[in-house]
Coordinates of C-alpha atoms in Angstrom, one line a residue:
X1 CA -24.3 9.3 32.3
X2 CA -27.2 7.5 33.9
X3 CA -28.5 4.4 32.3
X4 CA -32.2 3.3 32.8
X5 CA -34.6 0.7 31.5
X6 CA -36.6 0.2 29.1
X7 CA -33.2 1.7 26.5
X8 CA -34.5 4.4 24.8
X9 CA -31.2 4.8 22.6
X10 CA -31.7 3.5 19.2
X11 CA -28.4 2.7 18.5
X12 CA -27.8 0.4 22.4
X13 CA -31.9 -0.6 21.2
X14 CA -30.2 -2.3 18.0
X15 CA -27.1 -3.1 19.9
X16 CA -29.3 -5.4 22.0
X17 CA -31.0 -6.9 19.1
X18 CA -27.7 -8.1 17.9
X19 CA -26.0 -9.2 20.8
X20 CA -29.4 -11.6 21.4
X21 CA -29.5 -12.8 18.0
X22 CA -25.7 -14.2 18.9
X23 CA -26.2 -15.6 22.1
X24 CA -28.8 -17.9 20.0
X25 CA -26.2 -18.4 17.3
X26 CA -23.5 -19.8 20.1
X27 CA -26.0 -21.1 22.8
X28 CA -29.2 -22.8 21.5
X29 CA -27.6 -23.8 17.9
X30 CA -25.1 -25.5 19.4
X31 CA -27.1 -27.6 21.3
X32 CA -28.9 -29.1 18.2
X33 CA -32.3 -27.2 18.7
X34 CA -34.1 -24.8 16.3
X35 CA -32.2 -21.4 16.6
X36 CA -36.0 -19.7 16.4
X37 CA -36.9 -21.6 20.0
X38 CA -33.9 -19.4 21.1
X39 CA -35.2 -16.1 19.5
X40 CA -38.7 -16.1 20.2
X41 CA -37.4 -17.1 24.1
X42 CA -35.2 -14.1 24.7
X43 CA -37.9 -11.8 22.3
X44 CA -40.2 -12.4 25.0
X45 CA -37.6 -12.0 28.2
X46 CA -36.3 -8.4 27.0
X47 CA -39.6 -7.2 25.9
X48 CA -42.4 -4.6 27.8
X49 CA -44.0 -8.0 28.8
X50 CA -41.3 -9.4 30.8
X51 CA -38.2 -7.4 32.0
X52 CA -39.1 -4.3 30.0
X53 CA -35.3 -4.2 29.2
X54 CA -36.3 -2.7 25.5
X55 CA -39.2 -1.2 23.9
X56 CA -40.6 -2.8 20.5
X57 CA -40.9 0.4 19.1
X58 CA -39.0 2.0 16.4
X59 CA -36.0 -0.3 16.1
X60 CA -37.4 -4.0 17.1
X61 CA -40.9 -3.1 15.0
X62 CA -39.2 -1.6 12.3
X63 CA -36.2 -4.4 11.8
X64 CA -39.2 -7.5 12.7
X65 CA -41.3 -5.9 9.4
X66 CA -38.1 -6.3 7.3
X67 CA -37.1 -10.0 8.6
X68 CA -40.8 -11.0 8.0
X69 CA -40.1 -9.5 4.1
X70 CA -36.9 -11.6 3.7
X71 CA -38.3 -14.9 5.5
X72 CA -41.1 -14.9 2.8
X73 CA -39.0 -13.7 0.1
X74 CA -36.5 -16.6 0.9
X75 CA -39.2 -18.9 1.0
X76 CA -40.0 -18.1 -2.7
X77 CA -36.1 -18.4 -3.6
X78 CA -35.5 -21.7 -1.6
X79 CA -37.9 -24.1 -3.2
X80 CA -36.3 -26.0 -5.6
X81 CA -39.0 -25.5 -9.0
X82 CA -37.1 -28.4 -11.5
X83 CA -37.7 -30.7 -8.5
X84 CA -41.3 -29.7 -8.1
X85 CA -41.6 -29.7 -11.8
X86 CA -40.3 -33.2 -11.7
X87 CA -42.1 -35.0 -9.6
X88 CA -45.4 -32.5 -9.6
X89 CA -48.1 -35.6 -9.2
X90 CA -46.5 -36.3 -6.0
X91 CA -45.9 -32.6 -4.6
X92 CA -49.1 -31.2 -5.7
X93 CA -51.2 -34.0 -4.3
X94 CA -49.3 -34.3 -1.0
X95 CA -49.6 -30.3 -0.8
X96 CA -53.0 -29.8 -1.9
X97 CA -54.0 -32.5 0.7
X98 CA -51.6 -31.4 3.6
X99 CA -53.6 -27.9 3.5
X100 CA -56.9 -29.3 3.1
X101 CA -56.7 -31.7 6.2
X102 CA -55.0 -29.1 8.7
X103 CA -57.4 -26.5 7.2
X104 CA -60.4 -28.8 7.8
X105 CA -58.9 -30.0 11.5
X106 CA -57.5 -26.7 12.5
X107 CA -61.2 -25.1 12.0
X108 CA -62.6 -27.6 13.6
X109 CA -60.7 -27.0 16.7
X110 CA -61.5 -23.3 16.2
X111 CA -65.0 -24.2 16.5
X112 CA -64.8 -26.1 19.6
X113 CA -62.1 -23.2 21.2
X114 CA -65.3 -20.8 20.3
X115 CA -63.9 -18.2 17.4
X116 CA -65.3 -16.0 15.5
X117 CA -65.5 -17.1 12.0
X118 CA -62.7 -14.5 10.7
X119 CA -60.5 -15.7 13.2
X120 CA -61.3 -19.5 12.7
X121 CA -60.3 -18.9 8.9
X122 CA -57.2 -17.4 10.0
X123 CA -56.0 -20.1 12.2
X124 CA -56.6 -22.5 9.7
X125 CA -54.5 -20.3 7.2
X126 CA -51.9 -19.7 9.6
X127 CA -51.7 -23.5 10.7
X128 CA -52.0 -25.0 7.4
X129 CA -48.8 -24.4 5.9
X130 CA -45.5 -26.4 7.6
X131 CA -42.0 -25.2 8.0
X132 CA -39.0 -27.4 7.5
X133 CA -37.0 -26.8 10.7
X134 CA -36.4 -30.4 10.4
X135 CA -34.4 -30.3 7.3
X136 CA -31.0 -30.1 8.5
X137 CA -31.4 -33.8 9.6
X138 CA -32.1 -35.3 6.4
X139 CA -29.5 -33.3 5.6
X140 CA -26.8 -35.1 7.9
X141 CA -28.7 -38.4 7.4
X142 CA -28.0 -38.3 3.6
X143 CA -31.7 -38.8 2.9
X144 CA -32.2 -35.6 0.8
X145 CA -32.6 -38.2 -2.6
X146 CA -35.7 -39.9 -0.9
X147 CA -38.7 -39.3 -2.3
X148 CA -40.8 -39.0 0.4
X149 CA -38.6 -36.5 1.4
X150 CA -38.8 -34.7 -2.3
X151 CA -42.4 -35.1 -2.1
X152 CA -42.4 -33.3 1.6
X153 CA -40.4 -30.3 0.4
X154 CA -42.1 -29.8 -2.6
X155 CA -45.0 -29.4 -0.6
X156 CA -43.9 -26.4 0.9
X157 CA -44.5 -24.7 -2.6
X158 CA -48.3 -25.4 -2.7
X159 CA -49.0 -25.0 1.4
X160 CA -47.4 -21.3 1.5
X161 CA -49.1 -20.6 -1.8
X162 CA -52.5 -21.5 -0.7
X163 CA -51.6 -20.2 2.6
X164 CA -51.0 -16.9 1.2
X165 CA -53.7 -16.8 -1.6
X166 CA -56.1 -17.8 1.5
X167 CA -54.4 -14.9 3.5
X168 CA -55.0 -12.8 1.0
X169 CA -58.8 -13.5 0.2
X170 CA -59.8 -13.1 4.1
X171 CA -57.5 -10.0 5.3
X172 CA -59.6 -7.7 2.7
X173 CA -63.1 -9.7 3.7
X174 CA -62.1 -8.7 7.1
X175 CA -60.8 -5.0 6.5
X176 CA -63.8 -4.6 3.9
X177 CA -66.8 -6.1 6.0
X178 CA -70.1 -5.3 4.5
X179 CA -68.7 -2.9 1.3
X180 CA -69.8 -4.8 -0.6
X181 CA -68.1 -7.9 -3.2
X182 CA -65.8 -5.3 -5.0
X183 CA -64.9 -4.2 -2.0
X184 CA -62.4 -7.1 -1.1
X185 CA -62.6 -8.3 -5.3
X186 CA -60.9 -4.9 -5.9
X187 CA -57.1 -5.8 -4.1
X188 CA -57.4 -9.1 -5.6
X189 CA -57.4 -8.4 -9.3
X190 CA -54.8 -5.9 -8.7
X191 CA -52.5 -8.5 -7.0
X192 CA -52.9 -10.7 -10.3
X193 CA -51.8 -8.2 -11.9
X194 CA -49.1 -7.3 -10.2
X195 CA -48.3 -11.1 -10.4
X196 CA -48.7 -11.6 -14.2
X197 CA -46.8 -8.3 -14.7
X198 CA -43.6 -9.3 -12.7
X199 CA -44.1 -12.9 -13.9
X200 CA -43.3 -11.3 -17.5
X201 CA -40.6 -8.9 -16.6
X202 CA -38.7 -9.7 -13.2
X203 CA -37.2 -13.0 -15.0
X204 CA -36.2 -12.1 -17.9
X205 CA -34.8 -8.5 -16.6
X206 CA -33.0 -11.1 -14.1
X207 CA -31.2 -12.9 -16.5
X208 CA -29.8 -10.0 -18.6
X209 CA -28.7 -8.3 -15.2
X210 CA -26.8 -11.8 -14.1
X211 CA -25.8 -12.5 -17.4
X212 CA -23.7 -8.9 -18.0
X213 CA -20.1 -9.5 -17.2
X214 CA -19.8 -5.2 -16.6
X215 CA -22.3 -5.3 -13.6
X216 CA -20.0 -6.1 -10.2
X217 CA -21.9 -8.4 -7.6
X218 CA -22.9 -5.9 -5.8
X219 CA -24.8 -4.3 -7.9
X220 CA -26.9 -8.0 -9.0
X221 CA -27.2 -8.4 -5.0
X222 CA -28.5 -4.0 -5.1
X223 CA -30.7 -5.5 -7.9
X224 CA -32.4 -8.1 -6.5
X225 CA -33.3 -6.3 -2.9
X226 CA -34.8 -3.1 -5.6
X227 CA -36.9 -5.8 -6.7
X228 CA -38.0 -7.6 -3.6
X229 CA -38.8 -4.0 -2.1
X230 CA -40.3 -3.0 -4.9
X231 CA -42.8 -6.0 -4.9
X232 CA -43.1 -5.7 -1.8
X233 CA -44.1 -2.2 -1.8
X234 CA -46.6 -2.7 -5.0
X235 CA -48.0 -5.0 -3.0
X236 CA -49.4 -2.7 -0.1
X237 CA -50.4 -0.1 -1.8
X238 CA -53.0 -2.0 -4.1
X239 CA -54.5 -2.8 -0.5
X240 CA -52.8 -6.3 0.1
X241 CA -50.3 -7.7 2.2
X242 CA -46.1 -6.9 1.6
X243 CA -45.1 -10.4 2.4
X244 CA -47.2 -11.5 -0.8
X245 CA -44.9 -9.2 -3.0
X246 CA -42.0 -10.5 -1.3
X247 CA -43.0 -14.5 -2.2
X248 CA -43.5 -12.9 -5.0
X249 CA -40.2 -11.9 -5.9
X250 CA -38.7 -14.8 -4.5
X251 CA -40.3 -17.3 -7.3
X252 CA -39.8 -14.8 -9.9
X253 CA -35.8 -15.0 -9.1
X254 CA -35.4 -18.2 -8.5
X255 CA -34.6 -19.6 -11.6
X256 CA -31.7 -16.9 -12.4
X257 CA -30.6 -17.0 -8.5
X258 CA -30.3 -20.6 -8.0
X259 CA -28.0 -20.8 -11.1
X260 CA -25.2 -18.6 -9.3
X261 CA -24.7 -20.2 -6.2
X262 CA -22.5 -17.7 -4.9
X263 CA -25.2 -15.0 -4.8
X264 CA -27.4 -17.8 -3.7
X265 CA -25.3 -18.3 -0.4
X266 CA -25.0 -14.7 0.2
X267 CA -28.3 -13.8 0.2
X268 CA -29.3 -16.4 2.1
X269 CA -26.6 -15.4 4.7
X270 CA -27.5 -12.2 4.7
X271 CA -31.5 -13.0 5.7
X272 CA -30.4 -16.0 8.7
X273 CA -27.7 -13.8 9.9
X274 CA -29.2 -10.0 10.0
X275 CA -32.8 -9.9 8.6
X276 CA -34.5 -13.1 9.6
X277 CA -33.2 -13.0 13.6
X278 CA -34.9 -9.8 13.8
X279 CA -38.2 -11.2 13.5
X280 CA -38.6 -14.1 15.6
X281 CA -37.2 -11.4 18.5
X282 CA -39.8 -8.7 17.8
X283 CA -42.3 -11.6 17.6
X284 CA -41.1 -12.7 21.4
X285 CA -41.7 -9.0 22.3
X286 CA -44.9 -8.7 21.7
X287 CA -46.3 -11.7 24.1
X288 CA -46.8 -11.0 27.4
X289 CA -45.0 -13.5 29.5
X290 CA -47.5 -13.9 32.4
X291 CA -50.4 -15.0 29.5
X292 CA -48.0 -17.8 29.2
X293 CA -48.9 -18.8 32.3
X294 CA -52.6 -18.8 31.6
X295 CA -54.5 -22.5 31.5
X296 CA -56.6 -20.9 28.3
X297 CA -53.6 -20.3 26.3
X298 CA -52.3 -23.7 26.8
X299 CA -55.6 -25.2 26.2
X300 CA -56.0 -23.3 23.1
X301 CA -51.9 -24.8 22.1
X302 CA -52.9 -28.3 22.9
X303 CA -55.9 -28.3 20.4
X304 CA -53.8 -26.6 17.6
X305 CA -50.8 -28.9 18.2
X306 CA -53.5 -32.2 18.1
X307 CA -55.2 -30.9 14.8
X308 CA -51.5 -30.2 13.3
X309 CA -50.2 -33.4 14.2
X310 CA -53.3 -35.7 13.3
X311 CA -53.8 -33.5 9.6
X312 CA -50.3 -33.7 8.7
X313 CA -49.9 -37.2 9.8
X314 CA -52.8 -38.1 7.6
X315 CA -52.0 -36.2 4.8
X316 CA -48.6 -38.1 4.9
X317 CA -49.9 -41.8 5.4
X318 CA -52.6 -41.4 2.6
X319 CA -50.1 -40.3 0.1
X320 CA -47.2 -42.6 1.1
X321 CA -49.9 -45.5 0.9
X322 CA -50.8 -44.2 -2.3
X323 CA -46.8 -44.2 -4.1
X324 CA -45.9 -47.0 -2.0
X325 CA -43.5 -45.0 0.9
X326 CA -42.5 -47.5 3.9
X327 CA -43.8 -46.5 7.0
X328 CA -40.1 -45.0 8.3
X329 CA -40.1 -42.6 5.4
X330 CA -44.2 -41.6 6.1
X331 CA -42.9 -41.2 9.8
X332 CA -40.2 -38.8 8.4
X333 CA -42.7 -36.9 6.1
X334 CA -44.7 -36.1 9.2
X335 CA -41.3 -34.6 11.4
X336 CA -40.6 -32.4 8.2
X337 CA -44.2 -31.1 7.8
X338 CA -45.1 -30.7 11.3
X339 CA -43.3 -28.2 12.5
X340 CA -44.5 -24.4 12.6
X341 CA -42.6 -21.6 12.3
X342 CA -41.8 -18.4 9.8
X343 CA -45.5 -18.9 7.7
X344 CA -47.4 -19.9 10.8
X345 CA -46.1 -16.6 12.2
X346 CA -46.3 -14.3 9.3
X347 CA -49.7 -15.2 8.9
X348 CA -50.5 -14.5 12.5
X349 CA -48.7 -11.4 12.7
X350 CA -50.6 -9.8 9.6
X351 CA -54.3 -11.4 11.1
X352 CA -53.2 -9.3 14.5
X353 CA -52.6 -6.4 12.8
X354 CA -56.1 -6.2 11.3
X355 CA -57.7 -7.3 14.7
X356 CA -58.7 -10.3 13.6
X357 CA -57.1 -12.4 16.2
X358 CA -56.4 -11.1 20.2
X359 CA -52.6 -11.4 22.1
X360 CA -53.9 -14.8 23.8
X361 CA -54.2 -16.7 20.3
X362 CA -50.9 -15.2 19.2
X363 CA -49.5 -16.3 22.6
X364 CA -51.0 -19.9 21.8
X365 CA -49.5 -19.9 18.1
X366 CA -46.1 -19.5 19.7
X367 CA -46.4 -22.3 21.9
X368 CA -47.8 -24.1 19.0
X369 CA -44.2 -23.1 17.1
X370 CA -42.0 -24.0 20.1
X371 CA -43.3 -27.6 20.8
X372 CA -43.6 -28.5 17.1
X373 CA -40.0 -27.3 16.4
X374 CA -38.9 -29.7 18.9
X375 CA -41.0 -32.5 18.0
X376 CA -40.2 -32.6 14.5
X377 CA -37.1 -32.8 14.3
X378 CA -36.6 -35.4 16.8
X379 CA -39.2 -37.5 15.2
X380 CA -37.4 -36.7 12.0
X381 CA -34.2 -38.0 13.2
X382 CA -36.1 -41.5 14.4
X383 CA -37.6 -42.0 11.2
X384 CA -34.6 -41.2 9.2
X385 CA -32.7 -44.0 10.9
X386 CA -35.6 -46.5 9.7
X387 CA -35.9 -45.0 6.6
X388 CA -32.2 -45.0 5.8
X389 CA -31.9 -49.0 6.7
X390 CA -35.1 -49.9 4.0
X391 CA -34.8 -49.5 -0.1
X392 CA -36.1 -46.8 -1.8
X393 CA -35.8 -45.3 -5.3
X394 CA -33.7 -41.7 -4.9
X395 CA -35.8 -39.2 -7.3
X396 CA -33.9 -36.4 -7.1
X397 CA -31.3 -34.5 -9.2
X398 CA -30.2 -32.5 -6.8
X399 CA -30.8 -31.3 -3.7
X400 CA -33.7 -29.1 -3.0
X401 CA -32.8 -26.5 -0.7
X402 CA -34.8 -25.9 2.4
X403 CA -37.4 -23.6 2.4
X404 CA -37.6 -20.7 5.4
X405 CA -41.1 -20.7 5.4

């Protein structure tokens, strides 16, 4: 049987999706970095724009569109609400003013990288949110009880919501241009709908399901995907976006979910492991590797990365000034919020699928992703070390679970 590239075989296409997805697991893992570096690296090595070793189309394209679904769908499940709850003037004032600054900074540098106003918006809704890649050590470090760090998680909440409300509001200006008002109001309205529809009946159809000692686990964890692909679903074919009915179902399950820790685990395994992988690989694929190498696409990084790091940093040392954080535990606010990853890239994926942003700003998002996910976790584990050694009041009454997106 001859062999030839790129694999046309579905089965060897999803055979090499796997197979990359564990060399990451065994290689880059290991060696202390952010498994998605590893991804989006050997994404962009076996796709058309490098070796050619794979095409993205069906099974890359097809398994990419689900891990997006799960990452945001997780991200809804992860964040810990009775913390949020808790300490809400904190969260909501850091998260409120961690968008506003990167939004503010990230259009600015849109302006001066010449973009078209859709597009500027979209950066600045793509960049604005954070993803804790950095988590794992405060983790190890024991610092999960701070509450800088509770006030830097509980952030994530509010930047993916406004995120996604932005992402929302601009994707049907863009797709509706000059309709009209109703054009883009239309969607909209139907998506709060939807929202105050599931709000009612996902949770308490959640806890009846969990609650019944006759249905197996298999059939709560059948239960919950129905409803995140149902959501999902509901949510393109009012004219929005998928991944906002997968955040969706994430908050409406969290309560119920995060009481059974065992289905909590498994589901969460079950996206990292299979789903989640998937997506950071087809996201590699699409870049062509020899724009990499282009000056425009690094310029474009290095202005993203500089409005990033000076809106997050300021967001940080207003509001530890403000509750009285020392300047290690500000320091480690900024290595958890700085880093972009699964929100930055969901965002930037749906914006190029409406045309609203060209391959060389997707290529500079992803070099935006890989130096922030090293930076902040090593800045993370420097500030930690400070912030471990000075005294400060532990807020939290558990620990709040770290959010994919």
């Amino acid at each position: 049987m001859s062999f030839s590239l790129p694999v046309e075989n579905h089965i060897l296409q999803f055979t090499l999706l796997v197979t990359a997805a564990l060399l990451v697991k065994i290689t880059v893992e290991r060696l202390r970095l952010p498994g998605l570096i590893g991804l989006l690296l050997i994404g962009v090595a076996i796709g058309p724009g490098a070796l050619g070793v794979m095409p993205r189309e069906p099974v890359a394209e097809l398994m990419g569109e689900i891990g997006l679904v799960y990452i945001m769908f997780l991200a809804g499940i992860e964040i810990n609400l009775s913390v949020v709850r808790k300490h809400r003037r904190e969260v909501a004032g850091f998260g409120v003013l961690s968008f506003a600054i990167t939004y503010a900074a990230v259009l600015v540098a849109a302006w001066w990288l010449d973009f078209s106003w859709p597009g500027a918006l979209l950066l600045a809704t793509a960049l604005s949110s954070h993803t804790l890649v950095a988590y794992p050590v405060v983790q190890q470090m024991q610092l999960m009880q701070r509450q800088a760090v509770v006030t830097a998680v509980g952030g994530t909440l509010i930047t993916d919501t406004l995120a996604l409300v932005s992402l929302a509001i601009l994707v049907e200006v863009v797709r509706q241009g000059n309709d009209g008002v109703w054009g883009w109001l239309q969607p909209l309205a139907l998506l709060a709908v939807l929202v105050a529809v599931a709000m009612l009946v996902v949770p308490r159809l959640a806890r009846r399901m969990f609650a019944s000692e006759q249905i197996q686990r298999a059939e709560k964890a059948l239960f919950v995907l129905v409803v995140l692909l149902v959501l999902a679903s509901a949510a393109r074919v009012i004219g929005t976006e998928s991944i906002l009915g997968a955040f969706l179902a994430g908050v409406c399950l969290n309560p119920s979910i995060r009481k059974r820790p065992d289905l909590h685990e498994h589901l969460g395994f079950v996206g990292r492991m299979v789903f989640i992988p998937f997506f950071f690989i087809d996201t590699g694929m699409r870049i062509e590797a020899s724009v990499l190498l282009q000056p425009k696409v690094w310029t474009m990084a290095a202005a993203m990365i500089a409005a990033v790091l000076l809106a997050k940093s300021a967001a940080a040392w207003v509001i530890g000034h403000h509750y009285g954080y020392g300047r290690g535990e500000r320091l480690l606010m900024i290595g958890l919020t700085t880093p972009q990853a699964a929100a930055t890239l969901a965002v930037t994926v749906t914006a190029s699928g409406i045309g609203a942003i060209d391959g060389t700003v997707v290529d500079a998002v992803v070099v935006v992703i890989l130096i922030t996910c090293l930076f902040g976790p090593m800045l993370a584990r420097s500030a930690g070390g400070k912030a471990s050694q000075a005294k400060a009041p532990a807020l939290a009454a558990e620990d709040p679970h770290v959010p994919m997106a």
